[in-house]
């Protein structure tokens, strides 16, 4: 048995602040074990929030509004218009849930990361592990939501299946950026700023009506925020109208993931490996 | 002498302080620890013990000097060194969301050990820490002493070559302390090198083969517990109390009795080779202490002498 241990732990170079041990899965596994004892009410409420929006607005407002034109030019029912947006929102909510408040508590009130970084794990393992775990919840929410869309006939084209990897990307992006931002927050008041950004982003990102209702300069602001890119990407897939612009949306998220990872890792290093 | 497992030379650590000159936490430490040895770091609060432990534990980068752990420089082999160490930090950092057994299991996973090995080790270490009946308890539901025992057990999950213990028995009841000492002796017998800090002098005498006394980041003395007592203290100590108001005043008249007189807030210590004789001379002066006690010199006296302060402030 000692032989196994020697084999597993020997031979990794790098300074005290070395970044990577190639073992983020241990951190993900820790999240999964901890989740077993977490409250299922909270988990379920996060899932049902967008479902309730879809049911109330899609059916209620949908009856008044009729059809809406997407940015891709397709005329779709109101429910089919907001459903992909709500799918992006549910991926975002799930990812944000674990990467902000939960991480904030671990950073400030527990010494979890200090313990992790006293092992052979590096800060990038911890950051990536926590982010991967956070995006899992987003993925589960979104997959559940897609089933509901399918049942209500809101997936209009076969390309809707591509919404799943897109959701993964979106959840990854939000988890990554969410954790980076959280790692710089020191008090509860700071954490409120996150909600302050999230709510308007949810309301204005072409979620509930087309972005064209705004003057151009407002559109520019909306487009600077991540959710709009997610909404457009997924709406393209579920309505079956693909465009080259989707490449930009994907790129936006790739950059967001990278930026989030870099800053989270930097911060972890500064906090726990000085 | 076999090659040292830890070698520190002129080890130094400074912390940046906003708007002021850098704060020197560890100034100039040089020491060696031999394989299988049990090495103690003593010193008053803020002496730099934990800072030194963190540098040895390869989670803090030294500012200057050289450091070698198991023949490796932490500046180049941080993760590799960490993978061979067991660490018991001054403040428990157990995973509050997991139960006791899960804490052990997942810690092994952090080291990259296979799940099967982690399961076996978790059970073995629960027995070691006598926490089998608490295996499924959340960490938050454990008593302070139980948490401490779990932290120590967790530090052993990777069969470390060196175990770093920062005040391992603070907060333990006497029974638990003795159990822990016994466990540490057993580890030592198996060849594990122990490096520990403590504020309990009896513990240092029990556990340490050799120790250094540190103050303000510098070494004040080094040696085995008995040699330190011989060098830095008299054979016996007479403790007399006159009440906190009078101690200071009386102390002046005691000059010349014994080798040295030390005034503490609550009592006066007279260092002498013959405590009874010293007490007779004090009573002959017409002074009548409220209480008096003659005892053998201990590490605590060495400590007081060297640092000029009581250990537990
Ligand atoms: N991260 C830090 N930043 C700035 N100063 C620090 C930091 N960590 C420790 N210090 C300072 O360095 C000095 C030594 O601290 P250290 O924790 O090593 O003391 P110690 O010997 O372990 O004391 P104790 O017996 O109280 O545990 C203290 O003055 C402390 O304030
Ligand atoms: Mg300390």
Coordinates of C-alpha atoms and ligand atoms in Angstrom, one line a residue:
Chain A
X1 CA 0.0 0.0 0.0
X2 CA 2.8 2.3 0.8
X3 CA 4.1 1.6 -2.7
X4 CA 0.9 3.0 -4.2
X5 CA 1.2 6.1 -2.2
X6 CA 4.8 6.7 -3.1
X7 CA 3.9 6.2 -6.8
X8 CA 1.0 8.6 -6.7
X9 CA 2.7 11.4 -4.9
X10 CA 6.3 11.5 -6.1
X11 CA 7.8 13.6 -8.9
X12 CA 6.0 16.8 -9.4
X13 CA 8.2 19.9 -9.8
X14 CA 7.3 23.5 -9.3
X15 CA 7.6 26.1 -6.6
X16 CA 5.5 26.7 -3.6
X17 CA 3.1 28.5 -5.8
X18 CA 3.1 25.9 -8.5
X19 CA -0.2 26.0 -10.3
X20 CA -1.4 22.6 -11.4
X21 CA -1.4 19.0 -10.1
X22 CA -3.8 17.7 -12.8
X23 CA -6.2 16.7 -10.0
X24 CA -9.3 19.0 -10.2
X25 CA -11.6 16.0 -10.0
X26 CA -10.8 15.5 -6.3
X27 CA -12.2 19.0 -5.8
X28 CA -15.3 18.2 -7.8
X29 CA -15.7 15.0 -5.9
X30 CA -15.6 16.9 -2.7
X31 CA -18.4 19.1 -3.9
X32 CA -20.5 16.1 -4.8
X33 CA -20.0 14.5 -1.4
X34 CA -20.9 17.8 0.3
X35 CA -24.0 18.2 -1.9
X36 CA -25.4 15.0 -0.5
X37 CA -26.1 16.7 2.7
X38 CA -27.3 20.0 1.2
X39 CA -30.9 21.2 1.2
X40 CA -32.9 19.9 -1.8
X41 CA -35.5 22.7 -1.3
X42 CA -32.9 25.2 -2.4
X43 CA -31.8 23.1 -5.3
X44 CA -35.3 22.6 -6.6
X45 CA -36.3 26.3 -6.1
X46 CA -33.5 27.3 -8.4
X47 CA -34.7 24.9 -11.0
X48 CA -38.3 25.9 -10.9
X49 CA -37.8 29.7 -11.1
X50 CA -37.4 29.8 -14.9
X51 CA -40.0 27.1 -15.3
X52 CA -42.5 29.3 -13.6
X53 CA -41.5 32.2 -15.8
X54 CA -42.1 30.1 -18.8
X55 CA -45.4 28.8 -17.6
X56 CA -46.8 32.2 -16.6
X57 CA -45.4 34.5 -19.3
X58 CA -45.3 32.0 -22.1
X59 CA -48.9 31.0 -21.7
X60 CA -50.3 34.2 -20.1
X61 CA -48.5 36.9 -22.1
X62 CA -48.2 34.6 -25.1
X63 CA -51.9 34.7 -25.5
X64 CA -51.8 38.5 -25.8
X65 CA -48.7 38.8 -27.9
X66 CA -49.0 36.1 -30.5
X67 CA -45.7 35.7 -32.4
X68 CA -42.4 37.5 -32.2
X69 CA -39.6 37.9 -34.6
X70 CA -36.2 36.6 -33.5
X71 CA -33.0 38.4 -34.4
X72 CA -32.4 35.6 -37.0
X73 CA -35.7 36.6 -38.7
X74 CA -37.9 33.7 -37.7
X75 CA -41.5 34.2 -36.6
X76 CA -42.0 32.1 -33.5
X77 CA -44.6 31.9 -30.8
X78 CA -43.9 34.0 -27.7
X79 CA -43.3 30.9 -25.6
X80 CA -40.8 29.6 -28.1
X81 CA -39.1 33.1 -28.0
X82 CA -38.6 33.3 -24.3
X83 CA -37.9 29.6 -23.6
X84 CA -34.3 29.5 -25.0
X85 CA -33.6 32.7 -23.0
X86 CA -34.9 31.2 -19.9
X87 CA -32.8 28.1 -20.6
X88 CA -29.7 30.4 -20.7
X89 CA -30.9 32.0 -17.4
X90 CA -31.3 28.7 -15.7
X91 CA -27.7 27.7 -16.7
X92 CA -26.6 31.0 -15.4
X93 CA -28.5 30.7 -12.1
X94 CA -27.3 27.2 -11.4
X95 CA -23.7 28.2 -12.1
X96 CA -23.8 31.4 -10.1
X97 CA -25.4 29.7 -7.1
X98 CA -22.4 27.6 -6.3
X99 CA -19.7 29.9 -7.6
X100 CA -20.7 33.0 -5.6
X101 CA -22.4 32.6 -2.3
X102 CA -21.0 29.1 -1.5
X103 CA -17.5 30.1 -2.5
X104 CA -17.8 33.3 -0.5
X105 CA -18.6 31.4 2.6
X106 CA -15.8 28.9 2.0
X107 CA -13.3 31.8 1.5
X108 CA -14.3 33.9 4.4
X109 CA -15.7 31.6 7.1
X110 CA -14.2 28.2 6.4
X111 CA -10.6 27.3 5.9
X112 CA -11.4 24.7 3.2
X113 CA -9.1 26.1 0.6
X114 CA -6.2 26.5 3.0
X115 CA -6.6 22.8 3.8
X116 CA -6.7 21.8 0.2
X117 CA -3.6 23.8 -0.7
X118 CA -1.6 22.2 2.0
X119 CA -1.8 19.0 0.0
X120 CA -0.3 18.5 -3.4
X121 CA -3.1 20.3 -5.1
X122 CA -2.3 23.6 -6.8
X123 CA -4.5 26.7 -7.0
X124 CA -5.6 26.0 -10.5
X125 CA -6.8 22.5 -9.5
X126 CA -8.9 24.1 -6.7
X127 CA -10.2 26.9 -9.0
X128 CA -11.0 24.6 -11.9
X129 CA -12.5 22.0 -9.6
X130 CA -14.8 24.4 -7.9
X131 CA -15.9 25.9 -11.2
X132 CA -16.5 22.6 -12.8
X133 CA -18.6 21.6 -9.8
X134 CA -20.6 24.9 -10.0
X135 CA -21.3 24.4 -13.7
X136 CA -22.7 20.9 -13.0
X137 CA -25.7 22.4 -11.2
X138 CA -26.2 24.8 -14.1
X139 CA -26.1 21.9 -16.5
X140 CA -28.6 19.8 -14.5
X141 CA -31.0 22.8 -14.3
X142 CA -30.7 23.4 -18.0
X143 CA -31.1 19.8 -19.0
X144 CA -34.3 19.6 -16.9
X145 CA -35.5 22.7 -18.6
X146 CA -34.8 21.3 -22.0
X147 CA -37.0 18.3 -21.3
X148 CA -39.8 20.7 -20.4
X149 CA -39.3 22.6 -23.6
X150 CA -39.4 19.4 -25.6
X151 CA -42.7 18.4 -23.9
X152 CA -44.3 21.8 -24.7
X153 CA -43.0 21.6 -28.3
X154 CA -40.7 24.6 -27.9
X155 CA -37.7 23.0 -29.5
X156 CA -38.4 24.0 -33.1
X157 CA -35.5 22.4 -34.9
X158 CA -33.1 19.4 -34.6
X159 CA -30.3 21.9 -33.9
X160 CA -31.9 22.3 -30.4
X161 CA -29.7 19.4 -29.3
X162 CA -26.7 21.7 -29.8
X163 CA -28.2 23.9 -27.0
X164 CA -26.9 21.4 -24.5
X165 CA -23.2 21.9 -25.2
X166 CA -24.0 25.6 -25.5
X167 CA -25.6 25.5 -22.0
X168 CA -22.4 23.8 -20.7
X169 CA -20.4 26.7 -22.2
X170 CA -22.6 29.3 -20.7
X171 CA -22.6 27.7 -17.2
X172 CA -18.8 27.3 -17.4
X173 CA -18.5 31.0 -18.3
X174 CA -20.7 32.2 -15.5
X175 CA -19.2 29.8 -12.9
X176 CA -15.7 31.0 -13.8
X177 CA -16.4 34.7 -13.8
X178 CA -18.7 34.4 -10.7
X179 CA -15.9 32.7 -8.7
X180 CA -13.3 35.2 -9.9
X181 CA -15.5 38.1 -8.8
X182 CA -16.4 36.5 -5.5
X183 CA -12.8 35.8 -4.6
X184 CA -12.2 39.6 -4.5
X185 CA -15.3 40.3 -2.3
X186 CA -14.7 40.9 1.3
X187 CA -18.1 41.6 2.9
X188 CA -21.8 40.7 2.4
X189 CA -22.4 44.2 1.1
X190 CA -20.1 43.5 -1.8
X191 CA -21.9 40.3 -2.5
X192 CA -25.1 42.3 -3.0
X193 CA -23.5 44.0 -6.0
X194 CA -23.7 40.7 -7.8
X195 CA -27.4 40.6 -7.5
X196 CA -27.5 44.2 -8.5
X197 CA -26.0 43.2 -11.8
X198 CA -27.8 39.9 -12.3
X199 CA -31.4 41.2 -12.1
X200 CA -31.2 43.9 -14.7
X201 CA -29.1 41.6 -16.9
X202 CA -31.9 39.0 -16.7
X203 CA -34.6 41.6 -17.6
X204 CA -32.8 43.5 -20.4
X205 CA -30.8 40.8 -22.3
X206 CA -33.4 40.2 -25.0
X207 CA -34.9 37.6 -22.7
X208 CA -38.6 38.6 -22.7
X209 CA -38.7 40.8 -25.9
X210 CA -36.4 41.5 -28.8
X211 CA -33.5 43.8 -28.3
X212 CA -34.6 46.0 -31.2
X213 CA -37.1 47.8 -28.9
X214 CA -34.2 49.8 -27.5
X215 CA -32.3 52.7 -29.0
X216 CA -29.0 51.7 -30.4
X217 CA -26.8 52.9 -27.5
X218 CA -28.8 50.8 -25.0
X219 CA -28.4 47.8 -27.3
X220 CA -24.7 48.4 -27.2
X221 CA -24.7 48.2 -23.4
X222 CA -26.8 45.0 -23.4
X223 CA -24.5 43.4 -25.8
X224 CA -21.5 44.1 -23.6
X225 CA -23.0 41.8 -20.9
X226 CA -22.6 38.0 -21.1
X227 CA -26.2 36.9 -20.8
X228 CA -27.3 38.5 -24.2
X229 CA -24.7 36.4 -26.0
X230 CA -25.9 33.2 -24.2
X231 CA -29.5 34.0 -25.1
X232 CA -28.8 34.7 -28.7
X233 CA -26.7 31.6 -29.0
X234 CA -29.3 29.2 -27.6
X235 CA -32.2 30.9 -29.4
X236 CA -30.3 30.3 -32.6
X237 CA -30.1 26.6 -31.9
X238 CA -33.6 26.0 -30.6
X239 CA -35.3 28.0 -33.4
X240 CA -33.0 26.4 -36.0
X241 CA -31.7 29.7 -37.4
X242 CA -27.9 29.5 -37.4
X243 CA -25.7 32.4 -38.3
X244 CA -21.9 33.2 -38.3
X245 CA -22.5 35.6 -35.4
X246 CA -22.8 32.6 -33.2
X247 CA -19.0 32.2 -33.5
X248 CA -18.7 35.6 -31.7
X249 CA -21.0 34.5 -28.9
X250 CA -19.0 31.3 -28.4
X251 CA -15.7 33.3 -28.4
X252 CA -17.2 35.7 -25.8
X253 CA -17.7 32.8 -23.4
X254 CA -14.3 31.2 -24.1
X255 CA -12.7 34.5 -23.2
X256 CA -14.9 34.8 -20.1
X257 CA -13.9 31.3 -18.9
X258 CA -10.2 32.1 -19.4
X259 CA -10.4 35.4 -17.7
X260 CA -12.3 33.9 -14.7
X261 CA -9.8 31.1 -14.3
X262 CA -6.8 33.4 -14.5
X263 CA -8.2 35.8 -11.8
X264 CA -9.5 33.1 -9.5
X265 CA -6.2 31.2 -9.6
X266 CA -4.2 34.4 -9.0
X267 CA -6.4 35.3 -6.1
X268 CA -6.2 31.8 -4.6
X269 CA -2.5 32.0 -4.8
X270 CA -2.3 35.4 -3.2
X271 CA -4.6 34.3 -0.4
X272 CA -3.3 30.9 0.5
X273 CA 0.3 30.6 -0.9
X274 CA 2.1 33.7 -0.1
Chain B
X1 CA 24.9 11.4 11.7
X2 CA 22.5 10.5 8.9
X3 CA 21.6 13.3 6.4
X4 CA 19.2 15.8 7.8
X5 CA 15.6 15.8 6.5
X6 CA 15.2 19.5 7.2
X7 CA 18.0 22.0 6.8
X8 CA 17.4 25.7 7.3
X9 CA 20.1 28.3 7.0
X10 CA 19.5 32.0 7.8
X11 CA 15.9 31.5 7.0
X12 CA 14.0 34.7 6.8
X13 CA 10.4 35.8 6.2
X14 CA 9.0 39.3 5.9
X15 CA 5.5 40.4 5.4
X16 CA 4.5 43.4 3.5
X17 CA 2.6 46.0 5.5
X18 CA 0.8 48.8 3.8
X19 CA 2.5 52.1 4.2
X20 CA 5.2 50.8 6.5
X21 CA 8.5 49.0 6.3
X22 CA 8.2 45.2 5.8
X23 CA 7.4 43.3 9.0
X24 CA 10.1 40.7 9.9
X25 CA 8.3 37.6 11.2
X26 CA 11.3 35.2 11.0
X27 CA 14.6 37.0 11.1
X28 CA 17.4 34.5 10.9
X29 CA 16.8 30.9 11.7
X30 CA 19.3 28.1 11.2
X31 CA 18.6 24.6 12.3
X32 CA 18.7 21.0 11.2
X33 CA 16.4 18.1 11.9
X34 CA 17.6 14.5 11.6
X35 CA 15.4 11.7 10.2
X36 CA 13.2 10.2 12.9
X37 CA 14.0 13.0 15.3
X38 CA 11.3 14.9 17.2
X39 CA 12.1 18.5 17.0
X40 CA 10.4 21.3 19.0
X41 CA 9.9 25.0 18.2
X42 CA 9.2 27.0 21.4
X43 CA 8.7 30.7 21.7
X44 CA 6.2 33.3 22.9
X45 CA 3.2 34.5 20.9
X46 CA 4.2 36.1 17.7
X47 CA 7.8 34.6 17.8
X48 CA 7.4 33.3 14.3
X49 CA 6.8 29.6 14.9
X50 CA 3.7 29.2 12.7
X51 CA 5.4 31.2 10.0
X52 CA 8.4 28.9 10.1
X53 CA 6.0 25.9 10.0
X54 CA 4.4 27.3 6.9
X55 CA 7.7 27.7 5.1
X56 CA 8.6 24.1 6.0
X57 CA 5.2 23.0 4.9
X58 CA 5.8 24.6 1.5
X59 CA 2.8 26.9 1.6
X60 CA 4.8 30.1 2.2
X61 CA 7.7 31.3 0.2
X62 CA 10.8 32.3 2.2
X63 CA 12.1 35.8 1.7
X64 CA 15.8 34.9 2.1
X65 CA 18.1 32.1 3.3
X66 CA 18.1 28.5 2.2
X67 CA 15.7 25.7 3.1
X68 CA 15.9 22.1 2.2
X69 CA 13.2 19.5 3.0
X70 CA 13.8 15.9 2.3
X71 CA 16.7 17.1 0.1
X72 CA 14.4 19.3 -2.0
X73 CA 14.1 23.1 -2.2
X74 CA 10.5 24.2 -1.7
X75 CA 11.1 27.0 -4.3
X76 CA 11.5 24.3 -6.9
X77 CA 9.6 21.3 -5.5
X78 CA 6.7 22.8 -3.5
X79 CA 4.0 20.3 -4.5
X80 CA 6.4 17.3 -4.2
X81 CA 7.4 18.3 -0.7
X82 CA 3.8 18.9 0.3
X83 CA 2.9 15.4 -0.9
X84 CA 5.3 13.9 1.6
X85 CA 4.3 16.0 4.6
X86 CA 1.6 15.7 7.1
X87 CA 0.4 19.1 8.4
X88 CA -1.6 19.9 11.6
X89 CA -2.2 23.6 11.4
X90 CA -2.6 25.7 14.5
X91 CA -6.2 26.3 13.7
X92 CA -8.2 23.3 12.5
X93 CA -9.2 23.6 8.9
X94 CA -11.5 20.6 8.7
X95 CA -14.2 20.5 6.0
X96 CA -17.3 21.6 7.9
X97 CA -19.7 20.3 5.2
X98 CA -18.4 16.7 5.4
X99 CA -18.5 14.1 8.2
X100 CA -15.5 12.8 10.0
X101 CA -14.8 9.8 7.7
X102 CA -15.4 11.8 4.5
X103 CA -12.9 14.4 5.7
X104 CA -10.2 11.7 5.8
X105 CA -11.3 10.1 2.6
X106 CA -11.3 13.3 0.5
X107 CA -8.0 14.5 1.9
X108 CA -6.4 11.4 0.5
X109 CA -8.0 12.2 -2.8
X110 CA -6.5 15.6 -2.8
X111 CA -3.1 13.9 -2.7
X112 CA -4.1 11.9 -5.7
X113 CA -4.4 8.6 -3.9
X114 CA -6.7 5.9 -5.4
X115 CA -10.2 5.8 -3.9
X116 CA -9.7 2.3 -2.6
X117 CA -6.6 3.3 -0.7
X118 CA -8.4 6.4 0.7
X119 CA -11.2 4.2 2.1
X120 CA -8.8 1.8 3.8
X121 CA -6.8 4.6 5.3
X122 CA -9.9 6.5 6.4
X123 CA -11.0 3.5 8.5
X124 CA -7.5 2.9 9.8
X125 CA -7.1 6.5 10.9
X126 CA -10.6 6.7 12.5
X127 CA -9.4 3.9 14.7
X128 CA -6.1 5.7 15.3
X129 CA -7.9 8.8 16.5
X130 CA -10.5 6.7 18.5
X131 CA -13.3 8.3 16.5
X132 CA -14.9 5.2 15.1
X133 CA -18.3 6.0 16.6
X134 CA -18.1 9.5 15.3
X135 CA -17.4 8.4 11.7
X136 CA -20.7 9.7 10.4
X137 CA -20.9 12.8 12.6
X138 CA -20.6 16.2 10.9
X139 CA -17.4 17.9 11.9
X140 CA -19.3 20.8 13.4
X141 CA -20.9 18.3 15.9
X142 CA -17.5 17.1 17.2
X143 CA -16.0 18.6 20.4
X144 CA -12.9 20.7 20.1
X145 CA -10.6 17.9 21.2
X146 CA -12.2 15.4 18.8
X147 CA -11.7 17.9 15.9
X148 CA -8.0 18.2 16.9
X149 CA -7.6 14.4 16.9
X150 CA -9.3 14.2 13.5
X151 CA -7.0 16.9 12.1
X152 CA -4.0 15.0 13.3
X153 CA -5.4 11.8 11.8
X154 CA -6.0 13.6 8.5
X155 CA -2.4 14.7 8.5
X156 CA -1.4 11.0 8.3
X157 CA -3.5 10.1 5.3
X158 CA -0.5 10.2 2.9
X159 CA 1.9 8.3 5.2
X160 CA 4.0 11.4 5.6
X161 CA 7.8 11.2 6.1
X162 CA 7.6 14.4 8.3
X163 CA 4.7 15.4 10.4
X164 CA 4.3 19.1 11.2
X165 CA 2.3 19.8 14.3
X166 CA 1.5 23.4 15.2
X167 CA 0.3 23.4 18.8
X168 CA -1.2 19.9 18.5
X169 CA -2.6 19.6 22.0
X170 CA -4.0 23.0 22.6
X171 CA -7.6 22.6 23.7
X172 CA -7.3 18.9 24.6
X173 CA -8.2 17.5 28.0
X174 CA -5.3 15.8 30.0
X175 CA -6.6 12.4 29.0
X176 CA -6.7 13.2 25.3
X177 CA -3.3 14.8 25.5
X178 CA -1.8 11.6 26.9
X179 CA -3.5 9.5 24.3
X180 CA -2.1 11.8 21.7
X181 CA 1.4 11.7 23.1
X182 CA 1.2 7.9 23.0
X183 CA 0.2 8.1 19.3
X184 CA 3.0 10.4 18.5
X185 CA 5.5 8.1 20.2
X186 CA 4.2 5.3 18.1
X187 CA 4.7 7.3 14.9
X188 CA 8.2 8.2 16.0
X189 CA 8.9 4.5 16.5
X190 CA 7.9 3.9 12.9
X191 CA 10.4 6.5 11.8
X192 CA 8.3 9.5 11.2
X193 CA 10.1 12.8 11.8
X194 CA 8.1 15.1 14.1
X195 CA 8.3 18.9 14.1
X196 CA 6.1 20.5 16.7
X197 CA 5.4 23.8 18.4
X198 CA 3.8 23.9 21.8
X199 CA 3.2 26.3 24.7
X200 CA 3.2 23.4 27.2
X201 CA 6.7 23.0 28.6
X202 CA 5.9 19.5 30.0
X203 CA 4.8 18.5 26.5
X204 CA 8.1 19.8 25.1
X205 CA 10.0 17.8 27.7
X206 CA 8.0 14.7 27.0
X207 CA 8.0 14.8 23.2
X208 CA 11.1 16.7 22.0
X209 CA 14.5 15.1 21.5
X210 CA 15.8 18.5 20.7
X211 CA 14.3 22.0 20.5
X212 CA 15.0 25.6 19.8
X213 CA 13.6 28.6 21.7
X214 CA 12.7 31.4 19.3
X215 CA 11.9 35.0 20.1
X216 CA 11.2 37.7 17.6
X217 CA 12.2 35.4 14.7
X218 CA 15.7 34.6 16.2
X219 CA 17.0 31.5 18.0
X220 CA 17.6 32.2 21.7
X221 CA 18.8 28.7 22.6
X222 CA 19.1 25.2 21.2
X223 CA 19.6 21.8 22.7
X224 CA 17.9 18.8 24.4
X225 CA 15.4 19.7 27.1
X226 CA 17.7 18.5 29.9
X227 CA 20.8 20.3 28.5
X228 CA 18.8 23.5 28.2
X229 CA 17.7 23.3 31.8
X230 CA 21.3 22.7 32.9
X231 CA 22.6 25.6 30.9
X232 CA 20.0 28.2 31.5
X233 CA 18.6 27.5 34.9
X234 CA 19.6 26.6 38.4
X235 CA 18.9 23.1 40.0
X236 CA 15.9 24.2 42.0
X237 CA 13.4 27.0 42.1
X238 CA 11.7 28.5 45.1
X239 CA 8.3 30.1 44.3
X240 CA 7.0 32.6 46.9
X241 CA 3.9 34.7 46.9
X242 CA 3.3 37.8 48.9
X243 CA 0.2 39.0 47.2
X244 CA 0.2 40.8 43.9
X245 CA 0.6 44.3 45.5
X246 CA 3.6 43.4 47.6
X247 CA 5.6 41.1 45.2
X248 CA 7.4 44.0 43.4
X249 CA 8.2 45.8 46.7
X250 CA 9.5 42.7 48.5
X251 CA 11.6 41.5 45.5
X252 CA 14.1 44.3 46.1
X253 CA 14.9 42.9 49.6
X254 CA 15.5 39.4 48.2
X255 CA 18.5 40.4 46.1
X256 CA 21.4 38.2 46.9
X257 CA 19.3 35.2 47.9
X258 CA 19.9 32.5 45.3
X259 CA 21.5 33.0 41.9
X260 CA 18.8 35.1 40.5
X261 CA 15.3 36.5 41.3
X262 CA 12.5 36.8 38.8
X263 CA 9.3 38.7 39.5
X264 CA 6.2 37.5 37.9
X265 CA 2.8 39.3 38.3
X266 CA 1.6 36.7 40.8
X267 CA 4.7 35.3 42.3
X268 CA 8.5 35.7 42.8
X269 CA 10.9 33.0 41.5
X270 CA 14.2 32.5 43.3
X271 CA 16.7 30.4 41.3
X272 CA 19.0 28.5 43.5
X273 CA 20.8 25.2 44.0
X274 CA 19.0 24.7 47.4
X275 CA 15.4 25.9 47.6
X276 CA 14.8 25.1 51.3
X277 CA 17.9 27.0 52.4
X278 CA 16.7 30.0 50.4
X279 CA 13.3 29.9 52.0
X280 CA 14.9 29.8 55.5
X281 CA 16.9 32.9 54.6
X282 CA 13.7 34.7 53.5
X283 CA 11.9 33.9 56.7
X284 CA 15.0 34.9 58.6
X285 CA 14.6 38.4 57.1
X286 CA 11.3 38.6 58.8
X287 CA 9.3 38.1 55.6
X288 CA 6.4 35.6 55.6
X289 CA 5.2 34.6 52.2
X290 CA 1.5 33.6 51.8
X291 CA 2.6 30.5 50.0
X292 CA 5.9 28.9 49.1
X293 CA 7.0 26.0 47.0
X294 CA 10.3 24.4 46.2
X295 CA 10.5 22.5 42.9
X296 CA 13.0 21.3 40.4
X297 CA 13.9 23.6 37.5
X298 CA 11.9 23.0 34.3
X299 CA 11.9 24.1 30.7
X300 CA 9.4 26.8 31.7
X301 CA 12.1 28.5 33.7
X302 CA 14.5 28.3 30.8
X303 CA 11.8 29.8 28.7
X304 CA 11.2 32.7 31.1
X305 CA 14.9 33.3 31.4
X306 CA 15.4 33.5 27.7
X307 CA 12.4 35.3 26.5
X308 CA 11.8 37.4 29.6
X309 CA 8.1 36.7 29.3
X310 CA 5.6 34.1 30.4
X311 CA 4.7 31.6 27.8
X312 CA 1.0 32.0 28.0
X313 CA 0.4 35.7 28.0
Ligands
LIG1 N1 0.1 36.9 6.8 C1 0.7 37.7 7.7 N2 0.8 39.0 7.3 C2 1.4 39.9 8.2 N3 2.0 39.6 9.3 C3 1.9 38.3 9.7 C4 1.2 37.3 8.9 N4 1.3 36.1 9.5 C5 2.0 36.3 10.7 N5 2.3 37.6 10.8 C6 3.0 38.2 11.9 O1 4.2 37.5 12.1 C7 4.5 37.3 13.5 C8 4.8 35.9 13.8 O2 3.6 35.2 13.6 P1 3.4 33.6 13.9 O3 2.0 33.3 13.6 O4 4.5 32.9 13.1 O5 3.7 33.5 15.5 P2 3.7 32.3 16.4 O6 5.1 32.1 16.9 O7 3.1 31.1 15.7 O8 2.7 32.8 17.6 P3 1.6 32.0 18.4 O9 2.3 31.4 19.6 O10 0.7 33.1 18.9 O11 0.9 31.0 17.5 C9 3.4 38.0 14.2 O12 3.8 39.2 14.7 C10 2.3 38.1 13.2 O13 1.5 39.2 13.5
LIG2 MG1 1.5 30.0 15.9

